[in-house]
PDB file of C-alpha atoms in Angstrom:
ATOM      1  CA  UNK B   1     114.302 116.946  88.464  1.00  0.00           C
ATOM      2  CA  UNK B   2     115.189 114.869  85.944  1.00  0.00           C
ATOM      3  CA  UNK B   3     113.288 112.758  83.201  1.00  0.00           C
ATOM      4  CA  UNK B   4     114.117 109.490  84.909  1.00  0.00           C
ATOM      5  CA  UNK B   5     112.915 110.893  88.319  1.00  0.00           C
ATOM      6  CA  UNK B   6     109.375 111.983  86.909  1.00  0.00           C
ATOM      7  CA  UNK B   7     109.009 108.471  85.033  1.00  0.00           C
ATOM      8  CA  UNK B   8     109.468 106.948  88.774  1.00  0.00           C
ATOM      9  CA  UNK B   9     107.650 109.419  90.013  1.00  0.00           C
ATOM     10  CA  UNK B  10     104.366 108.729  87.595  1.00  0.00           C
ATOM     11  CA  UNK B  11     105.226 105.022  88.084  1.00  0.00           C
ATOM     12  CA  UNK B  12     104.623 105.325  91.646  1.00  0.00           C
ATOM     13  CA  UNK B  13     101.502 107.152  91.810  1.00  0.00           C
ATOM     14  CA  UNK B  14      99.761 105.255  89.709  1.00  0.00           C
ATOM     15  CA  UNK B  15     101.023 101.804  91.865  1.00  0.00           C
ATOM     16  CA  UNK B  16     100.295 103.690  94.810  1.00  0.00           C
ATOM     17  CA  UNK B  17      96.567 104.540  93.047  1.00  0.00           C
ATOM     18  CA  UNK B  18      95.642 100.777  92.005  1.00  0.00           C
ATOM     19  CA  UNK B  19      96.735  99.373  95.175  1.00  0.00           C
ATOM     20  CA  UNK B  20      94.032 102.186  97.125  1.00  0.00           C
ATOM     21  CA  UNK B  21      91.409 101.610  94.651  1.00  0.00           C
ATOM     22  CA  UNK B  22      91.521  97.827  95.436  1.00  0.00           C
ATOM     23  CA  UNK B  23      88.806  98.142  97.459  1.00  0.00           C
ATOM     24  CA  UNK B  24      85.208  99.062  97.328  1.00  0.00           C
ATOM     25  CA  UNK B  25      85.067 101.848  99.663  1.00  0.00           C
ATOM     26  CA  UNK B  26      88.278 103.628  98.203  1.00  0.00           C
ATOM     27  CA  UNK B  27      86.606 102.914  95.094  1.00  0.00           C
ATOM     28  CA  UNK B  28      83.727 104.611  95.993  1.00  0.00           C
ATOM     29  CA  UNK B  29      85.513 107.471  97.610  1.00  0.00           C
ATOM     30  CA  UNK B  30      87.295 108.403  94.133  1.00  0.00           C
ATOM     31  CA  UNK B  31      84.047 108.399  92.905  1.00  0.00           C
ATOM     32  CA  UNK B  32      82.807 110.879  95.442  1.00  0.00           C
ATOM     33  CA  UNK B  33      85.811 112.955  95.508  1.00  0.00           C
ATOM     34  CA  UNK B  34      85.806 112.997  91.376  1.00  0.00           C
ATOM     35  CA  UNK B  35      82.221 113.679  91.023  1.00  0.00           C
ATOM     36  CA  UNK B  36      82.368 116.656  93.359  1.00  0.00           C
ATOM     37  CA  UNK B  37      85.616 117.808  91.661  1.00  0.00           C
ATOM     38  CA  UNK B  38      84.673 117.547  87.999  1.00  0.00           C
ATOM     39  CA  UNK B  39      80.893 116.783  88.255  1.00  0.00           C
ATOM     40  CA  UNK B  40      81.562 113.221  86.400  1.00  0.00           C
ATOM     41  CA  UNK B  41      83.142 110.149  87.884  1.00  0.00           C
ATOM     42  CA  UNK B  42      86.915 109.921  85.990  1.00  0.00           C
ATOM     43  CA  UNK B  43      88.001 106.577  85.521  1.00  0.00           C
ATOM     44  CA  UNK B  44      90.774 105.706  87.232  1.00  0.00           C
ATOM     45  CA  UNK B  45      92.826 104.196  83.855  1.00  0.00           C
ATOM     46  CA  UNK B  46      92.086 107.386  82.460  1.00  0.00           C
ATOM     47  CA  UNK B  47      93.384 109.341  85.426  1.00  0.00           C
ATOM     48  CA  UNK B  48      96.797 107.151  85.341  1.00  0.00           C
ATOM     49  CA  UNK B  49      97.219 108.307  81.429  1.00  0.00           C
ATOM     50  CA  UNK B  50      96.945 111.797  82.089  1.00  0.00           C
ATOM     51  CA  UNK B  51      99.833 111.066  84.590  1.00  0.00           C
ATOM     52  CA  UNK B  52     101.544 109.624  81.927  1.00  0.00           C
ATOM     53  CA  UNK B  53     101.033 112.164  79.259  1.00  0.00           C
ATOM     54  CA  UNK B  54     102.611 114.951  82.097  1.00  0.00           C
ATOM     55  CA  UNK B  55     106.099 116.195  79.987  1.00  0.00           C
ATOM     56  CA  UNK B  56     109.243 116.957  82.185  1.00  0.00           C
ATOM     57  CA  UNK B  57     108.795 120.670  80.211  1.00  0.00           C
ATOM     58  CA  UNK B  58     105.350 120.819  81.696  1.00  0.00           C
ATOM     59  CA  UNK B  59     106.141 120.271  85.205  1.00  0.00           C
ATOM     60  CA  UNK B  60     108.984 122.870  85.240  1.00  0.00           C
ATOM     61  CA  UNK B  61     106.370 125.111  84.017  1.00  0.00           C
ATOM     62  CA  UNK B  62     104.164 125.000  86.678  1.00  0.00           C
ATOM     63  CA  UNK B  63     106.718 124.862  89.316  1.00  0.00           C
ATOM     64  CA  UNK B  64     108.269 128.268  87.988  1.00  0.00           C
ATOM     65  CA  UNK B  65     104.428 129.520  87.871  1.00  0.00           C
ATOM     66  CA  UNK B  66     103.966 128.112  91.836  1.00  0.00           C
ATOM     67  CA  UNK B  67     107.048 128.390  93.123  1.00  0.00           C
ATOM     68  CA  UNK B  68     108.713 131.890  93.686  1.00  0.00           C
ATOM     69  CA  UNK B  69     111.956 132.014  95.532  1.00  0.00           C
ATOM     70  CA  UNK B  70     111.311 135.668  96.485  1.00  0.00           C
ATOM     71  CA  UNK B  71     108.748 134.588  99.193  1.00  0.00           C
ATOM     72  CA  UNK B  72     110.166 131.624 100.832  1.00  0.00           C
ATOM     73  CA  UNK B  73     111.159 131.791 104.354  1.00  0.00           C
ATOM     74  CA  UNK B  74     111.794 128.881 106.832  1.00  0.00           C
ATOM     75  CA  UNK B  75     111.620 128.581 110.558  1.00  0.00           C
ATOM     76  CA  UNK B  76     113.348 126.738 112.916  1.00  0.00           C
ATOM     77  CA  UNK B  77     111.362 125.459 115.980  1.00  0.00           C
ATOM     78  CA  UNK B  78     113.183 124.299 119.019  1.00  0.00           C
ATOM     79  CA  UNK B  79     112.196 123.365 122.888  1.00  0.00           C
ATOM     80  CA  UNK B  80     114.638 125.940 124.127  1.00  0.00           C
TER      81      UNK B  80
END
């Protein structure tokens, strides 16, 4: 991944976030969700920051942590 992919990637979940909190029921949902999560309600602005502060470095760190090549397998599901 590259730097310009994660800065449209961050810009589109946080679009994608303000346009589902527009209502009150979303709204109330994140609320919900956050205080059973983190036992506070986050705000959502501060939510989109800690997107924003996510480094390219840190991502590749977590996906070397999560990701291990040594157990992947695929499948291939047909109708015959």
């Amino acid at each position: 991944i590259t730097q310009q992919e994660l800065d449209h990637a961050k810009r589109f979940a946080i679009a994608q976030n303000r346009i589902n909190l527009e209502g009150s029921q979303p709204y109330m949902q994140w609320a919900g969700d956050s205080t059973l999560c983190y036992n506070t309600i986050i705000d959502p602005s501060d939510a989109h920051l800690n997107v924003q502060a996510v480094t390219l470095e840190q991502l590749h760190q977590v996906c070397h942590k999560v990701i291990n090549t040594d157990h992947m397998a695929s499948a291939l599901i047909t109708s015959e």
